[in-house]
Tab-separated table of C-alpha atoms in Angstrom:
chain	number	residue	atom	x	y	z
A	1	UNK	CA	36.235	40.901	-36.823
A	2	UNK	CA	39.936	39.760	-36.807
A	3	UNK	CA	39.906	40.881	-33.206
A	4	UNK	CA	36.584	38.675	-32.211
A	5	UNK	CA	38.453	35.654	-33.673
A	6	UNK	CA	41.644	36.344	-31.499
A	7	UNK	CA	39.465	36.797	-28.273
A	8	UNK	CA	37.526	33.729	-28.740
A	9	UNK	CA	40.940	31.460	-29.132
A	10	UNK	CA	42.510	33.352	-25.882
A	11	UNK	CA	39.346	32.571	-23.732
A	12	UNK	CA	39.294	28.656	-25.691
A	13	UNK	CA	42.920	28.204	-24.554
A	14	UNK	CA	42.102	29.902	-20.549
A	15	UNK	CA	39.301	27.537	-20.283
A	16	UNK	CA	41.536	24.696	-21.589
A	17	UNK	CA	44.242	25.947	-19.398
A	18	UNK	CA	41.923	26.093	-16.026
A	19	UNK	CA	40.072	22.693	-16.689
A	20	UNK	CA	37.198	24.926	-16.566
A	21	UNK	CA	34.028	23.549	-19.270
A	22	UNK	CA	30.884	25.053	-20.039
A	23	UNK	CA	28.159	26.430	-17.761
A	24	UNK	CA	26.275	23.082	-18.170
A	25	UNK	CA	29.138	21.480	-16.813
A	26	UNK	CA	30.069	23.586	-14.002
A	27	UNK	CA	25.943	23.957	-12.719
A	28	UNK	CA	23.061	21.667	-11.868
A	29	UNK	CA	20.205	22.887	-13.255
A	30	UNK	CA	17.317	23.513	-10.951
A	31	UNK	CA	14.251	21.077	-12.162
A	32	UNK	CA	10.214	20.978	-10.610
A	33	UNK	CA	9.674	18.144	-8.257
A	34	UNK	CA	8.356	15.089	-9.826
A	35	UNK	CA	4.701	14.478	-9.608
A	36	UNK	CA	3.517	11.443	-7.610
A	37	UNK	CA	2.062	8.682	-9.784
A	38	UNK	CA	-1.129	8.019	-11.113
A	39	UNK	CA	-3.043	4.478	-11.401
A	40	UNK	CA	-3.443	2.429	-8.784
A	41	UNK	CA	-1.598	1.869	-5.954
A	42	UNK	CA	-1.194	-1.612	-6.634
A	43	UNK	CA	1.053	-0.399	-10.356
A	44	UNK	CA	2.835	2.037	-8.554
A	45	UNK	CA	4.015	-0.738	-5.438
A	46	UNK	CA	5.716	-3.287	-8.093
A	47	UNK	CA	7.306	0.089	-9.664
A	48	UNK	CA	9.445	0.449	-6.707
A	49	UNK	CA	12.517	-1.129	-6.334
A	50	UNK	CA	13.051	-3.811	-3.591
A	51	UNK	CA	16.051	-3.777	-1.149
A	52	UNK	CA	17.752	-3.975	1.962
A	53	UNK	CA	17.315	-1.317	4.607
A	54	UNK	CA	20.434	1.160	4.723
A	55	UNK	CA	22.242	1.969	8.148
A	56	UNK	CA	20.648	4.403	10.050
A	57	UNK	CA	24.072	6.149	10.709
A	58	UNK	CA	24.117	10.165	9.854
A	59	UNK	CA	20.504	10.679	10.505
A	60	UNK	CA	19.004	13.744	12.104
A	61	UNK	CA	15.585	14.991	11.656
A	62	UNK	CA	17.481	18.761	10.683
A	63	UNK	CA	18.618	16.307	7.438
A	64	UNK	CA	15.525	17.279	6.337
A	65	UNK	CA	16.021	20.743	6.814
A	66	UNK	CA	13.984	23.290	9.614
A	67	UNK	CA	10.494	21.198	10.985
A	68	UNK	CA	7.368	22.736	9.114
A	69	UNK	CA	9.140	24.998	7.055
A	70	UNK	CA	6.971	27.121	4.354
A	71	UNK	CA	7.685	25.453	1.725
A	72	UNK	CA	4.610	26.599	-0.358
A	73	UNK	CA	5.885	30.197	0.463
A	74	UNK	CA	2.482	31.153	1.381
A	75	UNK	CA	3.286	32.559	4.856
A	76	UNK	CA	1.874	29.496	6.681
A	77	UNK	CA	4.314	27.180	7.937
A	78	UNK	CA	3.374	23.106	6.967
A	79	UNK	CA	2.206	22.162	10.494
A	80	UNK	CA	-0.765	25.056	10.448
A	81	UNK	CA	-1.610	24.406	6.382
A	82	UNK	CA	-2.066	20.305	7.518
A	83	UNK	CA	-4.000	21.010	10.422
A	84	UNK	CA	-6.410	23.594	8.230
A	85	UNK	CA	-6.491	20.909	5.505
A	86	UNK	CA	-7.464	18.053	7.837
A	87	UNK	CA	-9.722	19.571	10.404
A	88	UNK	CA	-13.335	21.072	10.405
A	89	UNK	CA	-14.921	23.931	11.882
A	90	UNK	CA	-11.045	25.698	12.200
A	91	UNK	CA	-10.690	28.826	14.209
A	92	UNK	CA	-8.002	30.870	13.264
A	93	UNK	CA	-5.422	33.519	16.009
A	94	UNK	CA	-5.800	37.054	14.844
A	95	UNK	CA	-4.052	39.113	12.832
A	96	UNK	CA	-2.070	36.143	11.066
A	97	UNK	CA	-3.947	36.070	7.809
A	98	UNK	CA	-5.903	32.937	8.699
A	99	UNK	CA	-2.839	31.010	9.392
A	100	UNK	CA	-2.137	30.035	13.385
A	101	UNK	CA	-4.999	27.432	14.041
A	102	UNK	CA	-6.478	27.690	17.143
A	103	UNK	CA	-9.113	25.304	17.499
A	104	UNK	CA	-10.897	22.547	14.883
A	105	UNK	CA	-11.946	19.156	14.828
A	106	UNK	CA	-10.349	16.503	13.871
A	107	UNK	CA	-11.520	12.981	12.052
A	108	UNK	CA	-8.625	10.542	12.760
A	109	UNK	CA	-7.906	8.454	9.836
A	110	UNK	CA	-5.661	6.440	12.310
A	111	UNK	CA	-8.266	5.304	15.116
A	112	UNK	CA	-11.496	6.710	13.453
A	113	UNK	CA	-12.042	8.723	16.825
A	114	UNK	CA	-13.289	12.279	16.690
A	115	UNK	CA	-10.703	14.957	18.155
A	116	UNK	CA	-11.454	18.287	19.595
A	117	UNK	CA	-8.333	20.244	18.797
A	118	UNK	CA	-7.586	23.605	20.931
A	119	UNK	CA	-3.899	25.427	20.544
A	120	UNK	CA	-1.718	25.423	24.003
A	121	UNK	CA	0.065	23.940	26.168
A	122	UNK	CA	-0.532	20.760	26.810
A	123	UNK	CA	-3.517	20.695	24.648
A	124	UNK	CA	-1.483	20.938	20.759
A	125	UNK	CA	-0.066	17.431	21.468
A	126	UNK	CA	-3.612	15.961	20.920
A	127	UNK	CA	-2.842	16.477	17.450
A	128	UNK	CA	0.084	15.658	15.546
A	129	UNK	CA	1.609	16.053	11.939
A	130	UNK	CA	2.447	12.499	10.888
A	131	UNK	CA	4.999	11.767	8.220
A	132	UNK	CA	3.090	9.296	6.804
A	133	UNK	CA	6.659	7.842	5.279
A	134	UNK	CA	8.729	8.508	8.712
A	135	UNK	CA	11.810	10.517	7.572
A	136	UNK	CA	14.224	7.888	9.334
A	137	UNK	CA	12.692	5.184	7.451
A	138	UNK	CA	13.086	7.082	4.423
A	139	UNK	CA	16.711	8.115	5.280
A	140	UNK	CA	17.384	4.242	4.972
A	141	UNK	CA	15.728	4.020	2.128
A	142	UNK	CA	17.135	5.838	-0.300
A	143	UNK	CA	16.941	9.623	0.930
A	144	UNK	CA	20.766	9.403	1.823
A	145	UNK	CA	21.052	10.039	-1.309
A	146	UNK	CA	18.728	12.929	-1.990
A	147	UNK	CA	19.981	16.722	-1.811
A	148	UNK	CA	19.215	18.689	0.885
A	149	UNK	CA	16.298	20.901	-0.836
A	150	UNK	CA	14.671	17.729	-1.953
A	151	UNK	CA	14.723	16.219	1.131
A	152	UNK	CA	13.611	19.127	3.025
A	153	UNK	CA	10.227	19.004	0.350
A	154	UNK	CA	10.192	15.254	1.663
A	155	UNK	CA	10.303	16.541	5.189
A	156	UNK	CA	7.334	19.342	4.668
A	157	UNK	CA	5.384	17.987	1.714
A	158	UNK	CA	1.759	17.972	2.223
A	159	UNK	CA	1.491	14.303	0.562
A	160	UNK	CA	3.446	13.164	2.945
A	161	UNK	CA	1.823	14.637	5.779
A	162	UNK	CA	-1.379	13.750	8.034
A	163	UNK	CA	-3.014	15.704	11.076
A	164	UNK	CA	-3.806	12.371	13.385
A	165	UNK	CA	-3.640	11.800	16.635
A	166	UNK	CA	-1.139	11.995	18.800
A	167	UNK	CA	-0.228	9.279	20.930
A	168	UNK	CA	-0.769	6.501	18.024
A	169	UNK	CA	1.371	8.924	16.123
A	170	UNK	CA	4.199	8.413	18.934
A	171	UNK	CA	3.537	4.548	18.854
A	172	UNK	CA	4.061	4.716	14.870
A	173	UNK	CA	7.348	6.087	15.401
A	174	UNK	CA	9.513	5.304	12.435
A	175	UNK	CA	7.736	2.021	11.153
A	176	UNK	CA	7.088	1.139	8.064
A	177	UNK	CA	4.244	-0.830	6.975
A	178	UNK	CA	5.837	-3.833	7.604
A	179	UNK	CA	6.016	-2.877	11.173
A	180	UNK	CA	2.975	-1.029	12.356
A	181	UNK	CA	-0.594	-0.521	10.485
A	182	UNK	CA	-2.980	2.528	11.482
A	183	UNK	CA	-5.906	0.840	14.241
A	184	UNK	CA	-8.565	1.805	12.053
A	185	UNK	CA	-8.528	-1.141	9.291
A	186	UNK	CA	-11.300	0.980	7.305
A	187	UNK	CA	-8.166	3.348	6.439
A	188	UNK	CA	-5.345	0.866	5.919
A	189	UNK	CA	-5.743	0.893	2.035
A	190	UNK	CA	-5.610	4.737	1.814
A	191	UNK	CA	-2.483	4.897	4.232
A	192	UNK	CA	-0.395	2.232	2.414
A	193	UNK	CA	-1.478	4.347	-0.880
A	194	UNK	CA	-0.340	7.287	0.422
A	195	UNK	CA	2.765	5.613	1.497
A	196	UNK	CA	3.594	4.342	-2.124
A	197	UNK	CA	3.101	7.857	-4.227
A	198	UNK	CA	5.698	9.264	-1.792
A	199	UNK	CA	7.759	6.866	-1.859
A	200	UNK	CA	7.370	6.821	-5.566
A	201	UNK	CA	7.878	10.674	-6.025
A	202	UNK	CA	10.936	10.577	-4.159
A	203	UNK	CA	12.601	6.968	-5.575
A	204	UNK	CA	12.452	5.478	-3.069
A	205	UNK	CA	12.781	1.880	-1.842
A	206	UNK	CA	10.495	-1.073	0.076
A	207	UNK	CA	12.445	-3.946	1.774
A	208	UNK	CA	10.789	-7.614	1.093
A	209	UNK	CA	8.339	-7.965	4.347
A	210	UNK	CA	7.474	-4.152	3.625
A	211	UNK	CA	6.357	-4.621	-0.266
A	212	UNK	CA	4.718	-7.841	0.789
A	213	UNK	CA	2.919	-6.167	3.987
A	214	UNK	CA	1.482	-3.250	1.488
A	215	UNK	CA	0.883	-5.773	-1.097
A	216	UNK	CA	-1.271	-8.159	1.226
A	217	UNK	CA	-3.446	-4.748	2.430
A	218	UNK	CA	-4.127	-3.989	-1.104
A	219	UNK	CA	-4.706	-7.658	-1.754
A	220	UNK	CA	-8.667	-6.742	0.178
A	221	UNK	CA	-9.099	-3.441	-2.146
A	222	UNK	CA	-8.627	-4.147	-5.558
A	223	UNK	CA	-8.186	-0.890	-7.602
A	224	UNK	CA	-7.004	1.309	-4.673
A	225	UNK	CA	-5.898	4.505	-6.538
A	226	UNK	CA	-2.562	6.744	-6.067
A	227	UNK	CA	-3.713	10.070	-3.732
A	228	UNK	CA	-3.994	13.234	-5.393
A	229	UNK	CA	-0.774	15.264	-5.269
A	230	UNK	CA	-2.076	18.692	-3.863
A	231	UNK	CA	2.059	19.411	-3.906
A	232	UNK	CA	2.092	23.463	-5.095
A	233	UNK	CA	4.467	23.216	-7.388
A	234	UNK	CA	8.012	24.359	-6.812
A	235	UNK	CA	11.360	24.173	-7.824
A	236	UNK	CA	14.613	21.887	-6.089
A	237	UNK	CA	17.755	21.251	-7.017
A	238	UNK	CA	18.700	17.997	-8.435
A	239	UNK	CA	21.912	16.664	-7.299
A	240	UNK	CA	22.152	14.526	-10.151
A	241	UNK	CA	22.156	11.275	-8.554
């Protein structure tokens, strides 16, 4: 016993000596991914905070870690699990467990056109995987600031991604709603939704003409609700910011 007391003091007076603390003080703990909100769309926007758009200096789209990674971990990578999500009558390549999609079709949200989707060259680019919040627009709005496993879930999170089509996709680039609106009006409420639960689950920001752009679309659908969160839960590490 006399012993145990003397050990304790010599490893109190190495940890003073080191400056090391506890394990709570020398590790993040790793914490689940918050949930996007519930309600409507409308509660969540005024939630957000409104501010100025950040430089765009030290983006790259690998800030967001490797394109359509697996996040879900369940072999598919995040491009093949959108376009199975989003598409009908889905063939599948052969020996990979239902995960390589071949051929579907597609209802665009964005232009309400129907797409015949078939895998290849030349062909794929019919399709696209939209980040409905563009990752550079999110980089300047608050994802600077984000670790690098939570911003690769930004980058490959299914509630932040659509299967559309693929030249409006291009001509989206990295606006924000302030800047460019799908075509299709009939889907304008949903996508501005959509927008505000991830940039709700992810704090973070709207500038001014962006909050007021989102707020006049869901001026003409009172009650628009928050998307469902089909996230499968995981775990990230928090940088504590």
């Amino acid at each position: 016993m006399h012993g145990a007391r003397i050990l304790t003091a010599v490893l109190l007076v190495l940890l003073t000596v080191t400056g090391c603390g506890t394990l709570a003080d020398r590790y993040t703990p790793f914490t689940a991914p918050a949930a996007a909100p519930t309600g409507t769309a409308a509660q969540a926007l005024e939630k957000l905070a409104v501010k100025g758009r950040a430089p765009k200096t030290g983006y790259a789209r690998d800030q967001f870690g490797p394109s359509w990674s697996d996040v879900d971990r369940n072999g598919c990578d995040q491009r093949n699990d959108v376009l199975a999500r989003d598409m009908t009558g889905e063939t599948f390549k052969p020996g990979t467990h239902d995960c390589i999609v071949l051929t579907g079709t597609l209802a665009d949200p964005y232009t309400g056109k129907t797409i015949t989707f078939t895998r290849g060259q030349g062909t794929s680019e019919a399709v696209q995987i939209d980040h409905v919040v563009a990752l550079s627009d999110a980089w300047q709005k608050g994802a600077q600031q984000l670790d690098a496993d939570t911003r690769k879930r930004l980058g490959n999170d299914p509630l932040n991604l659509l299967a559309v089509d693929g030249p409006t996709n291009n001509r989206k680039s990295d606006g924000d709603a302030a800047t460019w609106l799908p075509p299709n009006r009939a889907y304008r409420c949903d996508y501005v939704a959509r927008q505000i639960a991830v940039k709700a689950k992810y704090d973070l920001w709207v500038t001014r003409a962006e909050h007021d752009a989102i707020s006049g679309i869901l001026a003409g659908c009172p009650g628009q609700p928050i998307p469902v969160d089909d996230t499968v839960p995981g775990t990230v590490h928090s940088s504590g910011a």
